[in-house]
Tab-separated table of C-alpha atoms in Angstrom:
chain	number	residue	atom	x	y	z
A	1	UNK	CA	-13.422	35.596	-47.166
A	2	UNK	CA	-14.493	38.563	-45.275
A	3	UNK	CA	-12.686	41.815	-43.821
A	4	UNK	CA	-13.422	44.457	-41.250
A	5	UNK	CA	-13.983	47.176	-42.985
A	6	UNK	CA	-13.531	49.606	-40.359
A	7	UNK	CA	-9.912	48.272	-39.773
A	8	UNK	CA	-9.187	48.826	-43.277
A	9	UNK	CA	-10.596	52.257	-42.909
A	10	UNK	CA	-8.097	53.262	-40.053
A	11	UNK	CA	-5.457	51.499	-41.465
A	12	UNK	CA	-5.880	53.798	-44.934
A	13	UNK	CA	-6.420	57.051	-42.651
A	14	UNK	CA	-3.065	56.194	-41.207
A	15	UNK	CA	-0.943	55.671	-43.758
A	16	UNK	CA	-2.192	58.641	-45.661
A	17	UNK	CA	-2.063	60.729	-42.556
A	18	UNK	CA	1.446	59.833	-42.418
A	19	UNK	CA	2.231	59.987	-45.982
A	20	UNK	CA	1.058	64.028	-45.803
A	21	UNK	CA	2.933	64.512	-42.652
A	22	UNK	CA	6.411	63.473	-44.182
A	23	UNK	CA	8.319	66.905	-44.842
A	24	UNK	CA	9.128	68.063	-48.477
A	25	UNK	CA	5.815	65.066	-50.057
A	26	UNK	CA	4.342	68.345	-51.688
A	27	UNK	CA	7.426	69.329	-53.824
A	28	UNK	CA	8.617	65.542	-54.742
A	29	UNK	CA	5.049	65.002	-55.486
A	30	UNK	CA	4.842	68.302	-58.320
A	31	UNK	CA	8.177	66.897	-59.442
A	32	UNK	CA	6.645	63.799	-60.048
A	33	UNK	CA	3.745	64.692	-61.636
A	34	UNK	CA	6.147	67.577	-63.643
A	35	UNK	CA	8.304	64.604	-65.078
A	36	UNK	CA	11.024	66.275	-63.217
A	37	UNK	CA	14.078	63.795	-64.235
A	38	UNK	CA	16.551	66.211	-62.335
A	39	UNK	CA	14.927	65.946	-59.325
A	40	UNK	CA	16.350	64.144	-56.437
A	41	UNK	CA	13.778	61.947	-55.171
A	42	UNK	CA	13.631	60.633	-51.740
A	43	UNK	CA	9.942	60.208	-50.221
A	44	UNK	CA	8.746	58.143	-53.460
A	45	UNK	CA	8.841	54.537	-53.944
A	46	UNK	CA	8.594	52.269	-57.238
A	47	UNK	CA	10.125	54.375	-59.211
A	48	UNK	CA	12.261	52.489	-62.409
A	49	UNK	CA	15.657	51.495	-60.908
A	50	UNK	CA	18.576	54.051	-61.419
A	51	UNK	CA	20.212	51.563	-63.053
A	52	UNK	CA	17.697	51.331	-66.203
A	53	UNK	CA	16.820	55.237	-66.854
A	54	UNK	CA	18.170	55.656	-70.149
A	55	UNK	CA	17.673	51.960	-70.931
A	56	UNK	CA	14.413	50.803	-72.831
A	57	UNK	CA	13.147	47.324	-72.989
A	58	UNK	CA	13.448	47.138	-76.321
A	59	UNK	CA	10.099	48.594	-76.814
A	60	UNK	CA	9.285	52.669	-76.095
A	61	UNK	CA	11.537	55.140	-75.236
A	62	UNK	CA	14.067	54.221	-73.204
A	63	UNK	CA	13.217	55.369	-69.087
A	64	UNK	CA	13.297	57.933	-67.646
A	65	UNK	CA	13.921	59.243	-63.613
A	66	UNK	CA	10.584	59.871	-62.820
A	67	UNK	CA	9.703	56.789	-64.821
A	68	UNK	CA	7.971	54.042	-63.233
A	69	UNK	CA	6.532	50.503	-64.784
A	70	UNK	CA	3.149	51.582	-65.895
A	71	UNK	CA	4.020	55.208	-66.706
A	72	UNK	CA	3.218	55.630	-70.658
A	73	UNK	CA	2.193	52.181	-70.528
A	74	UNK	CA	1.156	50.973	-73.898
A	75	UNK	CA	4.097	53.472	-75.088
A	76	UNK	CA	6.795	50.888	-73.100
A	77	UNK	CA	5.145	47.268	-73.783
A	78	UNK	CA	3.439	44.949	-76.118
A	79	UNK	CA	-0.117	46.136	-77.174
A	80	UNK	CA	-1.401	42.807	-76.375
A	81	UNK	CA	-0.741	43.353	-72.970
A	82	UNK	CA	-2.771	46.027	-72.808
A	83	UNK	CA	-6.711	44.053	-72.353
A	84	UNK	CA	-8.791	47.252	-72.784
A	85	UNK	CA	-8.302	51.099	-72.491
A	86	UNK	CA	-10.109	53.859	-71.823
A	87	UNK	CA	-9.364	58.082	-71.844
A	88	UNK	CA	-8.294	57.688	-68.461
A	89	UNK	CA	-7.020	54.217	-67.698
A	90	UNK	CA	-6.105	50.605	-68.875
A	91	UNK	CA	-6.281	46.877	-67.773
A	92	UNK	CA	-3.352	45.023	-67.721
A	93	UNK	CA	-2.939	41.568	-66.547
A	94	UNK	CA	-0.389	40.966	-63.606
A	95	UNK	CA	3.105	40.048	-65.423
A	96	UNK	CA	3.840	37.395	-62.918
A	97	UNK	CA	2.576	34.176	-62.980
A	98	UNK	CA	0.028	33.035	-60.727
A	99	UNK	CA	1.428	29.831	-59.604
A	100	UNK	CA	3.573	29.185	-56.646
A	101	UNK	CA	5.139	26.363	-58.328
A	102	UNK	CA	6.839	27.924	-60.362
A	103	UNK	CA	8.956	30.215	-57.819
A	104	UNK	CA	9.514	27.613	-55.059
A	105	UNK	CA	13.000	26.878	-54.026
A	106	UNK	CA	13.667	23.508	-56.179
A	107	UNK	CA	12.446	25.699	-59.218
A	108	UNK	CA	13.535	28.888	-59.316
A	109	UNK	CA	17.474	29.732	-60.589
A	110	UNK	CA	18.675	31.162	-57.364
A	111	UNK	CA	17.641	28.060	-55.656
A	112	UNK	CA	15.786	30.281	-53.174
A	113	UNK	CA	12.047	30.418	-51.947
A	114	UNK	CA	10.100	33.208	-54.325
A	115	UNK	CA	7.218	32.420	-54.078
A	116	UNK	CA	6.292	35.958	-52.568
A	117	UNK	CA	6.399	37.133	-55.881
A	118	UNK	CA	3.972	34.996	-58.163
A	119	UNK	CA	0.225	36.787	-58.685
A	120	UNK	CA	-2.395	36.535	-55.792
A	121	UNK	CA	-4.791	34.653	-57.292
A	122	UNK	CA	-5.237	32.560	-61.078
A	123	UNK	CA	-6.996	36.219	-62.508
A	124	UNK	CA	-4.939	39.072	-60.826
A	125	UNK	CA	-5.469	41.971	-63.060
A	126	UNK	CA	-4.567	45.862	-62.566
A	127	UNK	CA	-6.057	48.377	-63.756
A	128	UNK	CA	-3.790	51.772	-63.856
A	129	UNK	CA	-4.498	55.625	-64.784
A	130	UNK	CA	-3.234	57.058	-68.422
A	131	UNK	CA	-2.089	59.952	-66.234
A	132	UNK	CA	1.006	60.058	-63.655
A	133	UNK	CA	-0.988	59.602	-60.315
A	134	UNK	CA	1.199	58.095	-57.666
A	135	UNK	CA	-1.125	56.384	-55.331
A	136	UNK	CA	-3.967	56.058	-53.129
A	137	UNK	CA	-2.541	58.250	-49.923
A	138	UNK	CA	-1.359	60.881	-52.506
A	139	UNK	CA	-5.061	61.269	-54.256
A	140	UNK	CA	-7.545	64.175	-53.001
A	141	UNK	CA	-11.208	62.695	-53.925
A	142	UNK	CA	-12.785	59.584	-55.802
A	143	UNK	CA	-13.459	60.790	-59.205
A	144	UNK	CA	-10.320	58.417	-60.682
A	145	UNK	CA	-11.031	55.097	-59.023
A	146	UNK	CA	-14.642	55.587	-59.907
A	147	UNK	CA	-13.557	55.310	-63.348
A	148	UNK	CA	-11.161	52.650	-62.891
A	149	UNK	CA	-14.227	50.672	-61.413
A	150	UNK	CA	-16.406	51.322	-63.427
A	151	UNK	CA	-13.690	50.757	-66.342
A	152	UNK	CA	-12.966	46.987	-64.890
A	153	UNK	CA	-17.038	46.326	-64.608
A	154	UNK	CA	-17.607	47.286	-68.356
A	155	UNK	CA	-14.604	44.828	-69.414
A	156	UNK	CA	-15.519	42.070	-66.994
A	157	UNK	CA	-18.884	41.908	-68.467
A	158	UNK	CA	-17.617	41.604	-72.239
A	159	UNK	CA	-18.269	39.014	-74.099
A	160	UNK	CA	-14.433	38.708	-74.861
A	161	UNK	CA	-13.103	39.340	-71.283
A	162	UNK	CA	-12.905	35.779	-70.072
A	163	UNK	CA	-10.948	34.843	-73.232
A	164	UNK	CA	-8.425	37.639	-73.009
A	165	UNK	CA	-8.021	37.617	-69.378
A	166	UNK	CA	-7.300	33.369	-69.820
A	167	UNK	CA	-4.412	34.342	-72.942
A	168	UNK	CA	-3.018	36.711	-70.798
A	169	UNK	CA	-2.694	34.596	-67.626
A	170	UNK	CA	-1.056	31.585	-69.986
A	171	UNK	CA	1.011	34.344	-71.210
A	172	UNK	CA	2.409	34.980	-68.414
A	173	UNK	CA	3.033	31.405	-66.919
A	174	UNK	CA	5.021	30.687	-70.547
A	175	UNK	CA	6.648	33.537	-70.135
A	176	UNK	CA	7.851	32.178	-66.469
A	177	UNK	CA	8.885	28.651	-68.170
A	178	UNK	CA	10.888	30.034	-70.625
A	179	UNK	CA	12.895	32.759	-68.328
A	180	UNK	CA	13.147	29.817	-65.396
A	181	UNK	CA	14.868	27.485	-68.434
A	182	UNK	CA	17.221	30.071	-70.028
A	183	UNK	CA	18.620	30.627	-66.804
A	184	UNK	CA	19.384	27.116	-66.026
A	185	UNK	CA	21.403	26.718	-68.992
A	186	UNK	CA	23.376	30.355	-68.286
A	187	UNK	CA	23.967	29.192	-65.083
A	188	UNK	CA	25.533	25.685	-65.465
A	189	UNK	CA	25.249	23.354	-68.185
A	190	UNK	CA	25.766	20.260	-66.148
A	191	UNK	CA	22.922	20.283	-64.098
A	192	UNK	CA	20.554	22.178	-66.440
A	193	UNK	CA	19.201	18.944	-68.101
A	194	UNK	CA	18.162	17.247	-64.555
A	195	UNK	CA	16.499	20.780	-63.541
A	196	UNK	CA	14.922	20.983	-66.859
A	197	UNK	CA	13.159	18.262	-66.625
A	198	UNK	CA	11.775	18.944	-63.174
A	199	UNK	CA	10.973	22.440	-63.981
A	200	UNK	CA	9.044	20.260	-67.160
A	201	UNK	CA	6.738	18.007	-64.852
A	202	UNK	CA	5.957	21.148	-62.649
A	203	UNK	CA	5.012	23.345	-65.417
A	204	UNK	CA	2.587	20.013	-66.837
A	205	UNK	CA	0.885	19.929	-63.803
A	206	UNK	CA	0.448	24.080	-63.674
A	207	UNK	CA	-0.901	24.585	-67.303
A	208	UNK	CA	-3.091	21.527	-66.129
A	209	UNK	CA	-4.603	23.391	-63.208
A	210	UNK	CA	-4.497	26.685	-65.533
A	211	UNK	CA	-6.994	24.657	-67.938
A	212	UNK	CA	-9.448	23.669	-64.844
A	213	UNK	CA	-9.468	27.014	-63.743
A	214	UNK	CA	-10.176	28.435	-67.283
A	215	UNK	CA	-13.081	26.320	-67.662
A	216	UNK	CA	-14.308	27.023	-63.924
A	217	UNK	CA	-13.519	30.704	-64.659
A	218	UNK	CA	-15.808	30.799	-68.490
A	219	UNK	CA	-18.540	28.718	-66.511
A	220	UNK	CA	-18.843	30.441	-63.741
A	221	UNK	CA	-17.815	34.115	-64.596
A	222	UNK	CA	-20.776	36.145	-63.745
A	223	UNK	CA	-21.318	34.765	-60.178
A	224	UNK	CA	-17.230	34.912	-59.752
A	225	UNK	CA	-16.113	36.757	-56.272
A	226	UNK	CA	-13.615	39.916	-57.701
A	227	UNK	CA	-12.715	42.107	-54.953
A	228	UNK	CA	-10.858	44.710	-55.899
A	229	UNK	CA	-8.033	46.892	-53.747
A	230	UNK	CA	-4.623	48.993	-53.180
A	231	UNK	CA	-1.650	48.771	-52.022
A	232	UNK	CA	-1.250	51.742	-49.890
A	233	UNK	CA	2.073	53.519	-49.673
A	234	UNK	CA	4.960	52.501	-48.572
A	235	UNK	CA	4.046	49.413	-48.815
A	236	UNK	CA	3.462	49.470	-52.871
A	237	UNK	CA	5.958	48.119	-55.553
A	238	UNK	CA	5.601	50.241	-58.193
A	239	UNK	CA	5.263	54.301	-57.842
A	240	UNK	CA	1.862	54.377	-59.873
A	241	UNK	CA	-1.196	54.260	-59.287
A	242	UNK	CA	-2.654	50.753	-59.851
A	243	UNK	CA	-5.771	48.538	-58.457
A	244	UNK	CA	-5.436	45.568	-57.723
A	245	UNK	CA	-8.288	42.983	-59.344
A	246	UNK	CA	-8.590	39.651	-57.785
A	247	UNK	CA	-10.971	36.360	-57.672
A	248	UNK	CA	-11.138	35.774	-54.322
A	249	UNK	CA	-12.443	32.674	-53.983
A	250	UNK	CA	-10.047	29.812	-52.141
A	251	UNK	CA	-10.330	27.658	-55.427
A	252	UNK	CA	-8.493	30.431	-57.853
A	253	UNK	CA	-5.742	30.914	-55.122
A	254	UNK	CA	-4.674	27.497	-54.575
A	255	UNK	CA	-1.398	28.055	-56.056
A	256	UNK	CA	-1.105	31.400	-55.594
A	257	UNK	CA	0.467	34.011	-53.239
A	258	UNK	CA	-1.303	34.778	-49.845
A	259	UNK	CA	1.702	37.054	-48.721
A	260	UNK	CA	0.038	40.327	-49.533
A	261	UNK	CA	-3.378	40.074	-48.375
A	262	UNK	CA	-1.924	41.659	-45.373
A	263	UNK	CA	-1.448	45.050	-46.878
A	264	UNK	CA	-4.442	45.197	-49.390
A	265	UNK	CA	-6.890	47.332	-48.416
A	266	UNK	CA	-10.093	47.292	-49.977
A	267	UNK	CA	-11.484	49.398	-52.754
A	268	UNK	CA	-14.663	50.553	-50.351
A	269	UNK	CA	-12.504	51.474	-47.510
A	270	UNK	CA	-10.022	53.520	-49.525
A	271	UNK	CA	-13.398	54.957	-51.495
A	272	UNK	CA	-14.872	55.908	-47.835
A	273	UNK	CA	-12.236	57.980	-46.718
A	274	UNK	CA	-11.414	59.867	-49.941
A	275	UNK	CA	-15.542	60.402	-50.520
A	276	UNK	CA	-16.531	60.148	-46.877
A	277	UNK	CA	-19.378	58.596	-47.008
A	278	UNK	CA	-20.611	56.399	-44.745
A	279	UNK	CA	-20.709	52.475	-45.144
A	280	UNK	CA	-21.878	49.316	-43.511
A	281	UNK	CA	-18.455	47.793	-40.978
A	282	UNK	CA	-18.565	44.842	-42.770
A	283	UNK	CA	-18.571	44.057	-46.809
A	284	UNK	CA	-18.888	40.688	-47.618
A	285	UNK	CA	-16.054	38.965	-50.424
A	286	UNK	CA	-13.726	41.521	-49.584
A	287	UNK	CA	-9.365	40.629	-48.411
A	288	UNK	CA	-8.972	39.012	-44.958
A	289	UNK	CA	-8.162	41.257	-42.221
């Protein structure tokens, strides 16, 4: 895959041109970063749903308004699901699972299409700041994604990396098995057994292809193509700063979401305009345009 760098580059301008030009972004921003939980806040997105602040999930404190997903992080979830940390960030592996299968209509409880919202590729990692940074648009120079580059590099080239990265991924496709099958059965009894079993020769033929890509992935792990990128506000789930880490190669995305290529932009451009530097138009093993 390849991208045009310089459309990535306008596209980032814009959206952080328009992110500074919305009216009142400096004061919900201070808020934010304040941990005001009496603020009112209109301009952000991804913050935890009004619905959960002072809920917990059973691990943590229980959330706050200014709260988002990865704010306090390892404070909120399971340690394992934390891969490595630094001072000033950690890597996380995506919680959804990476294969489509597994949301499609026939599968999922709802009976509806989700597969929008399984990972973009078998390895989609993230790696997010220790600090409360909301996002790309909102930051003023490069110094933090610098890190958070130079963070993933250090764990990607671990001797461990390929195993924890592979537990976490399984993780994650067990954990979407088990919450697919506890719903059929809340649902209705009657027809859980017949969905069960489909939902069991889908999920034999994912852990299947989860093994092949394991192996490819252990094999072939210092040649892999990892692009990393953002999701540039608004168009960003979670109100946190967070990098997206990929394998972009067709093979590891077979079963995996293409829905959000559209709106990742790539590490380089979003380093160009915060350090403006200049940088070749076109970089090779980056998102498709």
């Amino acid at each position: 895959m390849s991208l045009q760098f310089t459309d990535h580059v306008n596209e980032f301008k814009r959206l952080r041109a328009e992110f500074w030009n919305t009216a009142g972004v400096c004061e919900e921003l201070r808020a934010y970063e304040a941990r005001d939980n009496d603020y009112e806040y209109k301009i952000l997105k991804g913050l935890v749903p009004k619905p959960l602040v002072g809920r917990t999930n059973d691990i943590g404190p229980a959330w706050q308004k200014s709260d988002t997903f990865f704010t306090d992080f390892p404070t909120h979830n399971d340690p394992q699901r934390v891969l490595s940390s630094t001072e000033r960030s950690h890597i996380i592996c995506n919680i959804a699972c990476h294969d489509t299968r597994l949301y499609s209509s026939d599968i999922d409880p709802s009976s509806l299409d989700k597969t929008a919202a399984a990972g973009m590729s078998y390895m989609h990692l993230l790696v997010i700041p220790s600090e409360k940074v909301y996002n790309a648009v909102s930051m003023s120079n490069t110094e933090l994604i610098t890190e958070m580059k130079t963070h993933f590099l250090d764990f990607w080239n671990r001797d461990d990396s390929a195993d924890k990265v592979t537990h976490a991924i399984c993780d994650a496709m067990e954990r979407r098995y088990t919450e697919v099958a506890r719903a059929y059965q809340r649902n209705d009894n009657s027809t859980a057994p017949q969905r069960l079993a489909n939902l069991d020769a889908v999920m034999e033929e994912c852990r299947i292809s989860a093994t092949n890509f394991a192996n490819t992935l252990r094999t072939n792990r210092s040649s892999a193509d990892v692009v990393l990128g953002f999701h540039s506000h608004p168009h960003h789930s979670v109100g946190h700063l967070h990098m997206h880490v990929v394998l972009a190669d067709p093979q590891f995305r077979t079963y995996s979401t293409l829905a959000h290529d559209w709106k990742t932009l790539s590490f380089e451009a979003v380093e160009h305009v915060l350090g403006g530097e200049e940088v070749e138009l076109t970089i090779p093993g980056g998102w498709p345009a």
